[in-house]
PDB file of C-alpha atoms and ligand atoms in Angstrom:
ATOM      1  CA  SER A   1       0.133   0.172  -0.228  1.00  0.00           C
ATOM      2  CA  PRO A   2       1.038   3.704  -0.565  1.00  0.00           C
ATOM      3  CA  THR A   3       3.448   5.401   2.018  1.00  0.00           C
ATOM      4  CA  PRO A   4       2.337   5.754   5.770  1.00  0.00           C
ATOM      5  CA  ILE A   5       1.423   9.224   6.779  1.00  0.00           C
ATOM      6  CA  ILE A   6       1.183  10.523   9.798  1.00  0.00           C
ATOM      7  CA  ALA A   7      -1.343  13.670  10.306  1.00  0.00           C
ATOM      8  CA  PRO A   8      -1.701  14.859  13.603  1.00  0.00           C
ATOM      9  CA  SER A   9      -4.710  16.813  14.149  1.00  0.00           C
ATOM     10  CA  ILE A  10      -4.370  20.357  15.573  1.00  0.00           C
ATOM     11  CA  LEU A  11      -7.992  20.310  17.213  1.00  0.00           C
ATOM     12  CA  SER A  12      -6.124  18.772  20.593  1.00  0.00           C
ATOM     13  CA  ALA A  13      -3.602  21.981  20.336  1.00  0.00           C
ATOM     14  CA  ASP A  14      -3.635  25.366  21.889  1.00  0.00           C
ATOM     15  CA  PHE A  15      -5.666  27.335  20.215  1.00  0.00           C
ATOM     16  CA  ALA A  16      -4.134  30.570  21.776  1.00  0.00           C
ATOM     17  CA  ALA A  17      -0.866  29.544  20.503  1.00  0.00           C
ATOM     18  CA  LEU A  18      -2.071  27.612  17.302  1.00  0.00           C
ATOM     19  CA  GLY A  19       0.864  29.029  14.657  1.00  0.00           C
ATOM     20  CA  LYS A  20       3.550  27.401  16.573  1.00  0.00           C
ATOM     21  CA  ALA A  21       1.577  23.983  17.788  1.00  0.00           C
ATOM     22  CA  CYS A  22       1.445  23.627  13.892  1.00  0.00           C
ATOM     23  CA  SER A  23       5.316  24.409  13.359  1.00  0.00           C
ATOM     24  CA  ASP A  24       6.206  22.138  16.678  1.00  0.00           C
ATOM     25  CA  THR A  25       4.316  19.656  15.139  1.00  0.00           C
ATOM     26  CA  MET A  26       6.018  19.398  12.164  1.00  0.00           C
ATOM     27  CA  SER A  27       9.550  19.396  13.816  1.00  0.00           C
ATOM     28  CA  GLN A  28       8.455  16.598  15.507  1.00  0.00           C
ATOM     29  CA  GLY A  29       7.873  14.510  12.962  1.00  0.00           C
ATOM     30  CA  ALA A  30       4.450  15.535  11.219  1.00  0.00           C
ATOM     31  CA  ASP A  31       3.953  14.822   7.581  1.00  0.00           C
ATOM     32  CA  TRP A  32       0.342  16.464   7.230  1.00  0.00           C
ATOM     33  CA  LEU A  33      -1.170  18.352   9.373  1.00  0.00           C
ATOM     34  CA  HIS A  34      -5.177  17.408   9.794  1.00  0.00           C
ATOM     35  CA  ILE A  35      -7.159  20.636  10.309  1.00  0.00           C
ATOM     36  CA  ASP A  36     -10.603  20.042  11.449  1.00  0.00           C
ATOM     37  CA  ILE A  37     -13.513  22.328  10.521  1.00  0.00           C
ATOM     38  CA  MET A  38     -17.007  21.681  11.644  1.00  0.00           C
ATOM     39  CA  ASP A  39     -19.850  24.373  11.560  1.00  0.00           C
ATOM     40  CA  GLY A  40     -22.202  23.140  14.816  1.00  0.00           C
ATOM     41  CA  HIS A  41     -24.379  21.997  11.720  1.00  0.00           C
ATOM     42  CA  PHE A  42     -23.655  18.939  10.113  1.00  0.00           C
ATOM     43  CA  VAL A  43     -21.824  18.102  13.455  1.00  0.00           C
ATOM     44  CA  PRO A  44     -23.017  19.005  17.010  1.00  0.00           C
ATOM     45  CA  ASN A  45     -19.448  21.453  17.326  1.00  0.00           C
ATOM     46  CA  MET A  46     -17.939  24.467  16.209  1.00  0.00           C
ATOM     47  CA  THR A  47     -14.409  25.017  15.670  1.00  0.00           C
ATOM     48  CA  PHE A  48     -13.014  27.844  12.938  1.00  0.00           C
ATOM     49  CA  GLY A  49     -13.074  28.907   9.027  1.00  0.00           C
ATOM     50  CA  ALA A  50     -10.666  29.802   6.651  1.00  0.00           C
ATOM     51  CA  PRO A  51      -9.552  32.739   8.219  1.00  0.00           C
ATOM     52  CA  VAL A  52      -7.820  30.735  11.087  1.00  0.00           C
ATOM     53  CA  VAL A  53      -6.158  28.096   7.900  1.00  0.00           C
ATOM     54  CA  THR A  54      -5.085  31.550   6.271  1.00  0.00           C
ATOM     55  CA  MET A  55      -3.136  32.526   9.561  1.00  0.00           C
ATOM     56  CA  ILE A  56      -1.553  29.285  10.176  1.00  0.00           C
ATOM     57  CA  ARG A  57      -0.224  28.601   6.689  1.00  0.00           C
ATOM     58  CA  PRO A  58       2.999  30.407   6.759  1.00  0.00           C
ATOM     59  CA  HIS A  59       3.935  28.812  10.172  1.00  0.00           C
ATOM     60  CA  VAL A  60       3.979  25.064   7.692  1.00  0.00           C
ATOM     61  CA  GLU A  61       5.893  25.233   4.386  1.00  0.00           C
ATOM     62  CA  LYS A  62       3.681  24.223   1.372  1.00  0.00           C
ATOM     63  CA  PRO A  63       4.205  20.893   0.467  1.00  0.00           C
ATOM     64  CA  SER A  64       6.385  20.217  -3.095  1.00  0.00           C
ATOM     65  CA  SER A  65       4.497  18.029  -4.536  1.00  0.00           C
ATOM     66  CA  ALA A  66       0.839  16.421  -4.119  1.00  0.00           C
ATOM     67  CA  PHE A  67       0.745  14.544  -0.822  1.00  0.00           C
ATOM     68  CA  GLY A  68       3.666  15.827   0.374  1.00  0.00           C
ATOM     69  CA  ARG A  69       5.042  17.142   3.942  1.00  0.00           C
ATOM     70  CA  GLY A  70       3.395  20.295   4.936  1.00  0.00           C
ATOM     71  CA  THR A  71       0.043  19.258   3.539  1.00  0.00           C
ATOM     72  CA  PHE A  72      -2.883  21.003   4.929  1.00  0.00           C
ATOM     73  CA  ASP A  73      -5.610  18.570   5.282  1.00  0.00           C
ATOM     74  CA  CYS A  74      -8.757  20.207   5.636  1.00  0.00           C
ATOM     75  CA  HIS A  75     -11.430  17.812   7.308  1.00  0.00           C
ATOM     76  CA  MET A  76     -14.656  19.719   6.402  1.00  0.00           C
ATOM     77  CA  MET A  77     -17.443  18.625   8.599  1.00  0.00           C
ATOM     78  CA  ILE A  78     -19.658  21.051   7.216  1.00  0.00           C
ATOM     79  CA  ALA A  79     -22.932  21.528   5.622  1.00  0.00           C
ATOM     80  CA  GLU A  80     -23.182  22.140   1.879  1.00  0.00           C
ATOM     81  CA  PRO A  81     -18.824  21.642   1.389  1.00  0.00           C
ATOM     82  CA  HIS A  82     -19.518  22.825  -1.965  1.00  0.00           C
ATOM     83  CA  ARG A  83     -19.516  26.381  -0.797  1.00  0.00           C
ATOM     84  CA  TRP A  84     -16.116  26.808   0.728  1.00  0.00           C
ATOM     85  CA  VAL A  85     -14.146  24.683  -1.764  1.00  0.00           C
ATOM     86  CA  LYS A  86     -12.585  28.409  -3.468  1.00  0.00           C
ATOM     87  CA  GLU A  87     -12.506  30.179   0.384  1.00  0.00           C
ATOM     88  CA  PHE A  88     -10.338  27.068   1.649  1.00  0.00           C
ATOM     89  CA  LYS A  89      -7.846  27.169  -1.728  1.00  0.00           C
ATOM     90  CA  LYS A  90      -7.301  30.930  -0.947  1.00  0.00           C
ATOM     91  CA  ALA A  91      -6.375  29.955   2.310  1.00  0.00           C
ATOM     92  CA  GLY A  92      -3.741  27.382   1.580  1.00  0.00           C
ATOM     93  CA  CYS A  93      -5.661  24.119   1.904  1.00  0.00           C
ATOM     94  CA  ASP A  94      -4.098  21.633  -0.311  1.00  0.00           C
ATOM     95  CA  LEU A  95      -6.690  18.457   0.466  1.00  0.00           C
ATOM     96  CA  TYR A  96     -10.320  19.083   0.589  1.00  0.00           C
ATOM     97  CA  CYS A  97     -11.788  16.544   2.273  1.00  0.00           C
ATOM     98  CA  PHE A  98     -15.725  16.366   2.412  1.00  0.00           C
ATOM     99  CA  HIS A  99     -18.658  14.362   3.769  1.00  0.00           C
ATOM    100  CA  TYR A 100     -20.095  12.204   1.212  1.00  0.00           C
ATOM    101  CA  GLU A 101     -23.488  12.437   4.086  1.00  0.00           C
ATOM    102  CA  ALA A 102     -23.066  16.414   3.381  1.00  0.00           C
ATOM    103  CA  ALA A 103     -22.698  16.738  -0.062  1.00  0.00           C
ATOM    104  CA  LEU A 104     -25.579  14.387  -0.601  1.00  0.00           C
ATOM    105  CA  GLN A 105     -28.010  16.720   1.421  1.00  0.00           C
ATOM    106  CA  SER A 106     -26.461  19.527  -0.865  1.00  0.00           C
ATOM    107  CA  THR A 107     -29.540  21.489  -3.113  1.00  0.00           C
ATOM    108  CA  ALA A 108     -29.124  22.058  -6.500  1.00  0.00           C
ATOM    109  CA  ALA A 109     -29.751  25.597  -5.891  1.00  0.00           C
ATOM    110  CA  ASP A 110     -26.464  26.380  -5.080  1.00  0.00           C
ATOM    111  CA  SER A 111     -24.775  23.713  -7.043  1.00  0.00           C
ATOM    112  CA  PRO A 112     -21.056  24.302  -7.735  1.00  0.00           C
ATOM    113  CA  SER A 113     -21.736  25.781 -10.911  1.00  0.00           C
ATOM    114  CA  GLY A 114     -23.884  28.473  -9.700  1.00  0.00           C
ATOM    115  CA  GLN A 115     -26.586  26.381 -12.365  1.00  0.00           C
ATOM    116  CA  THR A 116     -29.569  25.495 -10.707  1.00  0.00           C
ATOM    117  CA  GLU A 117     -30.198  22.501 -13.151  1.00  0.00           C
ATOM    118  CA  GLU A 118     -26.961  21.008 -12.160  1.00  0.00           C
ATOM    119  CA  LYS A 119     -27.730  18.547  -9.275  1.00  0.00           C
ATOM    120  CA  THR A 120     -25.090  18.376  -6.603  1.00  0.00           C
ATOM    121  CA  SER A 121     -23.115  14.948  -5.668  1.00  0.00           C
ATOM    122  CA  PRO A 122     -20.295  14.114  -4.445  1.00  0.00           C
ATOM    123  CA  ALA A 123     -18.912  13.215  -8.350  1.00  0.00           C
ATOM    124  CA  LYS A 124     -19.460  17.116  -9.113  1.00  0.00           C
ATOM    125  CA  LEU A 125     -17.995  17.937  -6.316  1.00  0.00           C
ATOM    126  CA  ILE A 126     -14.551  16.570  -6.486  1.00  0.00           C
ATOM    127  CA  ARG A 127     -14.502  17.605 -10.174  1.00  0.00           C
ATOM    128  CA  PHE A 128     -15.205  20.699  -8.839  1.00  0.00           C
ATOM    129  CA  ILE A 129     -12.399  20.754  -5.823  1.00  0.00           C
ATOM    130  CA  HIS A 130     -10.106  19.060  -8.894  1.00  0.00           C
ATOM    131  CA  GLU A 131     -10.862  22.260 -10.789  1.00  0.00           C
ATOM    132  CA  GLN A 132      -9.902  24.403  -7.964  1.00  0.00           C
ATOM    133  CA  GLY A 133      -6.519  22.779  -7.978  1.00  0.00           C
ATOM    134  CA  LEU A 134      -7.075  20.766  -4.741  1.00  0.00           C
ATOM    135  CA  ARG A 135      -6.842  17.571  -4.159  1.00  0.00           C
ATOM    136  CA  ALA A 136     -10.460  15.491  -3.529  1.00  0.00           C
ATOM    137  CA  GLY A 137     -10.878  13.508  -0.419  1.00  0.00           C
ATOM    138  CA  ILE A 138     -14.179  11.620   0.757  1.00  0.00           C
ATOM    139  CA  ALA A 139     -15.034  10.994   4.070  1.00  0.00           C
ATOM    140  CA  VAL A 140     -17.704   8.299   5.578  1.00  0.00           C
ATOM    141  CA  LYS A 141     -19.254   8.741   9.089  1.00  0.00           C
ATOM    142  CA  PRO A 142     -19.687   5.427  10.969  1.00  0.00           C
ATOM    143  CA  LYS A 143     -23.017   4.554  10.194  1.00  0.00           C
ATOM    144  CA  THR A 144     -22.307   4.997   6.411  1.00  0.00           C
ATOM    145  CA  PRO A 145     -21.286   1.845   4.526  1.00  0.00           C
ATOM    146  CA  VAL A 146     -18.358   1.809   2.262  1.00  0.00           C
ATOM    147  CA  ASP A 147     -20.022   0.362  -0.433  1.00  0.00           C
ATOM    148  CA  VAL A 148     -21.797   3.918  -1.486  1.00  0.00           C
ATOM    149  CA  LEU A 149     -18.565   4.967  -2.151  1.00  0.00           C
ATOM    150  CA  TYR A 150     -17.826   2.288  -4.781  1.00  0.00           C
ATOM    151  CA  PRO A 151     -19.453   3.570  -7.479  1.00  0.00           C
ATOM    152  CA  ILE A 152     -17.537   7.179  -7.199  1.00  0.00           C
ATOM    153  CA  LEU A 153     -14.076   5.605  -6.791  1.00  0.00           C
ATOM    154  CA  ASP A 154     -14.979   3.400 -10.135  1.00  0.00           C
ATOM    155  CA  SER A 155     -15.723   5.926 -11.734  1.00  0.00           C
ATOM    156  CA  GLU A 156     -14.611   6.544 -15.712  1.00  0.00           C
ATOM    157  CA  ASN A 157     -14.199   9.979 -15.190  1.00  0.00           C
ATOM    158  CA  LYS A 158     -10.897  10.795 -13.581  1.00  0.00           C
ATOM    159  CA  GLU A 159     -11.678  13.954 -12.481  1.00  0.00           C
ATOM    160  CA  GLU A 160     -14.627  12.540 -10.698  1.00  0.00           C
ATOM    161  CA  VAL A 161     -12.354  10.230  -8.568  1.00  0.00           C
ATOM    162  CA  PRO A 162     -11.466  10.993  -5.146  1.00  0.00           C
ATOM    163  CA  ASP A 163      -7.761  11.129  -4.323  1.00  0.00           C
ATOM    164  CA  MET A 164      -8.211   9.867  -0.488  1.00  0.00           C
ATOM    165  CA  VAL A 165     -11.275   7.981   1.081  1.00  0.00           C
ATOM    166  CA  LEU A 166     -11.702   8.718   5.353  1.00  0.00           C
ATOM    167  CA  VAL A 167     -12.942   6.598   7.319  1.00  0.00           C
ATOM    168  CA  MET A 168     -14.184   8.061  10.410  1.00  0.00           C
ATOM    169  CA  THR A 169     -13.419   5.985  13.452  1.00  0.00           C
ATOM    170  CA  VAL A 170     -15.674   8.081  16.103  1.00  0.00           C
ATOM    171  CA  GLU A 171     -18.688   9.948  15.440  1.00  0.00           C
ATOM    172  CA  PRO A 172     -17.420  13.231  14.317  1.00  0.00           C
ATOM    173  CA  GLY A 173     -17.665  16.262  16.623  1.00  0.00           C
ATOM    174  CA  PHE A 174     -14.929  15.746  18.962  1.00  0.00           C
ATOM    175  CA  GLY A 175     -11.331  15.413  20.095  1.00  0.00           C
ATOM    176  CA  GLY A 176     -10.739  11.903  22.124  1.00  0.00           C
ATOM    177  CA  GLN A 177     -13.318   9.337  21.711  1.00  0.00           C
ATOM    178  CA  SER A 178     -12.897   5.730  21.369  1.00  0.00           C
ATOM    179  CA  PHE A 179     -11.431   4.076  18.570  1.00  0.00           C
ATOM    180  CA  MET A 180     -14.115   2.079  17.041  1.00  0.00           C
ATOM    181  CA  ALA A 181     -12.794  -1.349  16.183  1.00  0.00           C
ATOM    182  CA  ASP A 182     -15.741  -2.096  14.043  1.00  0.00           C
ATOM    183  CA  MET A 183     -14.964   0.101  11.480  1.00  0.00           C
ATOM    184  CA  MET A 184     -12.167  -1.433  10.892  1.00  0.00           C
ATOM    185  CA  PRO A 185     -13.661  -4.133   8.226  1.00  0.00           C
ATOM    186  CA  LYS A 186     -15.003  -1.363   5.831  1.00  0.00           C
ATOM    187  CA  VAL A 187     -10.800  -0.288   6.495  1.00  0.00           C
ATOM    188  CA  LYS A 188     -10.368  -3.635   5.187  1.00  0.00           C
ATOM    189  CA  GLU A 189     -12.748  -3.884   2.559  1.00  0.00           C
ATOM    190  CA  LEU A 190     -11.398  -0.839   0.665  1.00  0.00           C
ATOM    191  CA  ARG A 191      -8.180  -1.772   0.576  1.00  0.00           C
ATOM    192  CA  GLU A 192      -8.527  -4.929  -1.095  1.00  0.00           C
ATOM    193  CA  LYS A 193     -10.485  -3.402  -3.626  1.00  0.00           C
ATOM    194  CA  TYR A 194      -8.078  -0.079  -4.045  1.00  0.00           C
ATOM    195  CA  PRO A 195      -4.645  -1.366  -3.356  1.00  0.00           C
ATOM    196  CA  GLU A 196      -3.186   1.933  -3.679  1.00  0.00           C
ATOM    197  CA  MET A 197      -5.017   4.211  -3.044  1.00  0.00           C
ATOM    198  CA  ASN A 198      -4.992   6.723   0.256  1.00  0.00           C
ATOM    199  CA  ILE A 199      -6.793   5.312   3.293  1.00  0.00           C
ATOM    200  CA  GLU A 200      -7.078   7.591   6.413  1.00  0.00           C
ATOM    201  CA  VAL A 201      -9.055   6.803   9.976  1.00  0.00           C
ATOM    202  CA  ASP A 202      -9.446   9.399  11.531  1.00  0.00           C
ATOM    203  CA  GLY A 203     -10.798   8.914  15.470  1.00  0.00           C
ATOM    204  CA  GLY A 204      -9.594   7.590  18.853  1.00  0.00           C
ATOM    205  CA  LEU A 205      -6.000   6.395  16.898  1.00  0.00           C
ATOM    206  CA  SER A 206      -3.023   6.125  19.458  1.00  0.00           C
ATOM    207  CA  LYS A 207      -0.061   3.724  20.535  1.00  0.00           C
ATOM    208  CA  LYS A 208      -2.670   1.156  21.571  1.00  0.00           C
ATOM    209  CA  THR A 209      -5.039   1.147  18.802  1.00  0.00           C
ATOM    210  CA  ILE A 210      -2.423   1.678  15.992  1.00  0.00           C
ATOM    211  CA  ASP A 211      -1.927  -1.814  14.835  1.00  0.00           C
ATOM    212  CA  GLN A 212      -5.324  -2.834  14.317  1.00  0.00           C
ATOM    213  CA  ALA A 213      -5.949  -0.033  11.732  1.00  0.00           C
ATOM    214  CA  ALA A 214      -2.623  -0.171  10.212  1.00  0.00           C
ATOM    215  CA  ASP A 215      -3.517  -4.221   9.612  1.00  0.00           C
ATOM    216  CA  ALA A 216      -6.389  -3.585   8.081  1.00  0.00           C
ATOM    217  CA  GLY A 217      -4.365  -1.427   5.383  1.00  0.00           C
ATOM    218  CA  ALA A 218      -5.023   2.442   6.657  1.00  0.00           C
ATOM    219  CA  ASN A 219      -2.227   4.268   5.507  1.00  0.00           C
ATOM    220  CA  VAL A 220      -2.916   7.995   6.972  1.00  0.00           C
ATOM    221  CA  ILE A 221      -2.916   7.992  10.345  1.00  0.00           C
ATOM    222  CA  VAL A 222      -4.817  11.042  12.180  1.00  0.00           C
ATOM    223  CA  ALA A 223      -4.091  11.656  15.716  1.00  0.00           C
ATOM    224  CA  GLY A 224      -5.303  14.716  17.971  1.00  0.00           C
ATOM    225  CA  SER A 225      -5.166  13.727  21.834  1.00  0.00           C
ATOM    226  CA  ALA A 226      -2.655  10.958  21.248  1.00  0.00           C
ATOM    227  CA  VAL A 227      -0.138  13.440  19.900  1.00  0.00           C
ATOM    228  CA  PHE A 228      -1.316  16.815  21.384  1.00  0.00           C
ATOM    229  CA  GLY A 229      -1.679  15.225  24.618  1.00  0.00           C
ATOM    230  CA  ALA A 230       1.889  13.392  24.848  1.00  0.00           C
ATOM    231  CA  LYS A 231       4.717  14.234  27.010  1.00  0.00           C
ATOM    232  CA  ASP A 232       6.973  13.372  24.059  1.00  0.00           C
ATOM    233  CA  PRO A 233       4.538  13.395  20.878  1.00  0.00           C
ATOM    234  CA  SER A 234       7.989  12.672  18.313  1.00  0.00           C
ATOM    235  CA  GLU A 235       8.196   9.350  20.231  1.00  0.00           C
ATOM    236  CA  VAL A 236       4.160   8.911  19.259  1.00  0.00           C
ATOM    237  CA  ILE A 237       4.298  10.295  15.901  1.00  0.00           C
ATOM    238  CA  THR A 238       7.650   7.817  15.583  1.00  0.00           C
ATOM    239  CA  LYS A 239       5.708   4.900  16.933  1.00  0.00           C
ATOM    240  CA  LEU A 240       2.628   5.278  14.693  1.00  0.00           C
ATOM    241  CA  ARG A 241       4.548   5.601  11.704  1.00  0.00           C
ATOM    242  CA  GLU A 242       6.368   2.239  12.512  1.00  0.00           C
ATOM    243  CA  ALA A 243       3.415   0.865  12.924  1.00  0.00           C
ATOM    244  CA  VAL A 244       2.058   1.326   9.613  1.00  0.00           C
ATOM    245  CA  GLU A 245       5.777   0.591   8.184  1.00  0.00           C
ATOM    246  CA  LYS A 246       5.625  -2.667   9.113  1.00  0.00           C
TER     247      LYS A 246
HETATM  248  C1  DX5 B   1     -13.041  14.554  15.317  1.00  0.00           C
HETATM  249  C2  DX5 B   1     -12.228  15.206  14.642  1.00  0.00           C
HETATM  250  C3  DX5 B   1     -11.348  14.185  14.782  1.00  0.00           C
HETATM  251  C4  DX5 B   1      -9.977  14.583  16.003  1.00  0.00           C
HETATM  252  C5  DX5 B   1      -9.492  12.978  16.092  1.00  0.00           C
HETATM  253  O1  DX5 B   1     -14.690  14.850  14.547  1.00  0.00           O
HETATM  254  O2  DX5 B   1     -12.199  14.496  12.839  1.00  0.00           O
HETATM  255  O3  DX5 B   1      -9.773  14.858  13.495  1.00  0.00           O
HETATM  256  O4  DX5 B   1      -9.896  15.633  16.394  1.00  0.00           O
HETATM  257  O5  DX5 B   1      -9.194  13.360  17.569  1.00  0.00           O
HETATM  258  P1  DX5 B   1      -8.279  11.600  18.481  1.00  0.00           P
HETATM  259  O6  DX5 B   1      -7.486  11.531  18.032  1.00  0.00           O
HETATM  260  O7  DX5 B   1      -8.103  12.826  20.055  1.00  0.00           O
HETATM  261  O8  DX5 B   1      -9.879  11.035  18.574  1.00  0.00           O
HETATM  262 ZN1   ZN B   2     -10.860  14.996  11.510  1.00  0.00          ZN
END
C-alpha cells in the first residue's frame, strides 16, 4: 500500500498559540496537518473557518509535491461543502476532504457551477475541487457503509474520482473519543479493492489502537489527543509511523 502518512489533528492543540503548535508538530515528525472544520450543524460542535487556516499557513512550509510534507488536510465537517472550496483554496488548503453525507444533502440551488438545474453530487463536487487545483477526499461517518463509495471510486471520469477516502473511527465532532474497532472491516474491504489508494482513519488513534488500523490497511493516520496530549509527541509520531510501515 502507499506510504505511511501521520497527520496530527490540531483540534487538540493550544488554539491560543496555534501557529507555534503547528510548526512544532511538523518538526516533531508530522507529515501533514489534519485541520478539523466544524460548523455546529453537520456536527454538534464548532471550530474555525478559513481565516484561521490563512493565519497558520505561513507557519508550515507548503508541500513541494502532491501529498507531500506540509499538506494541509482539511476535514470539512460542514453542510454544503461545495460552498467553501474556493475560500479554503485561497486560505492554503491542499486536500479538501468533505463528507459524503453532507454532499448528498446539498441542494441544486447552490451547486458548484452556480447553475440551478445542475444537481450537486459527490462526483460533481470532486470535479469542482479538482478544477480549483486541490486534491479531493471523501469521508464517511461510522453509520455509512463503504459500498456507497464504489460507484464514485470506479468512475470512468478520472476528474470525478477522489484522491483519498477517510473512514471515520469515531462519530465526528469531538476529539478524545474511543476508537471504533468495528470500522476496520470497511478499511479492509477498501484496501483489498484499491491497493494504491490513500485510506485515512480518524478518531481514537493511539499507540494502543494503531495496529488494528495498520493491519486493516489504513496508511493515513490522524491523531489528535494522542499526539498533542503526549509528553513526547515525536515518540508517538514515530511509533504510529512504524506500526504502519511494518
Ligand atoms: C473528530 C475529528 C478528529 C479528532 C480526532 O471529529 O475529526 O480529527 O480531532 O481526535 P482524537 O485523535 O483525539 O480522537
Ligand atoms: Zn478529523
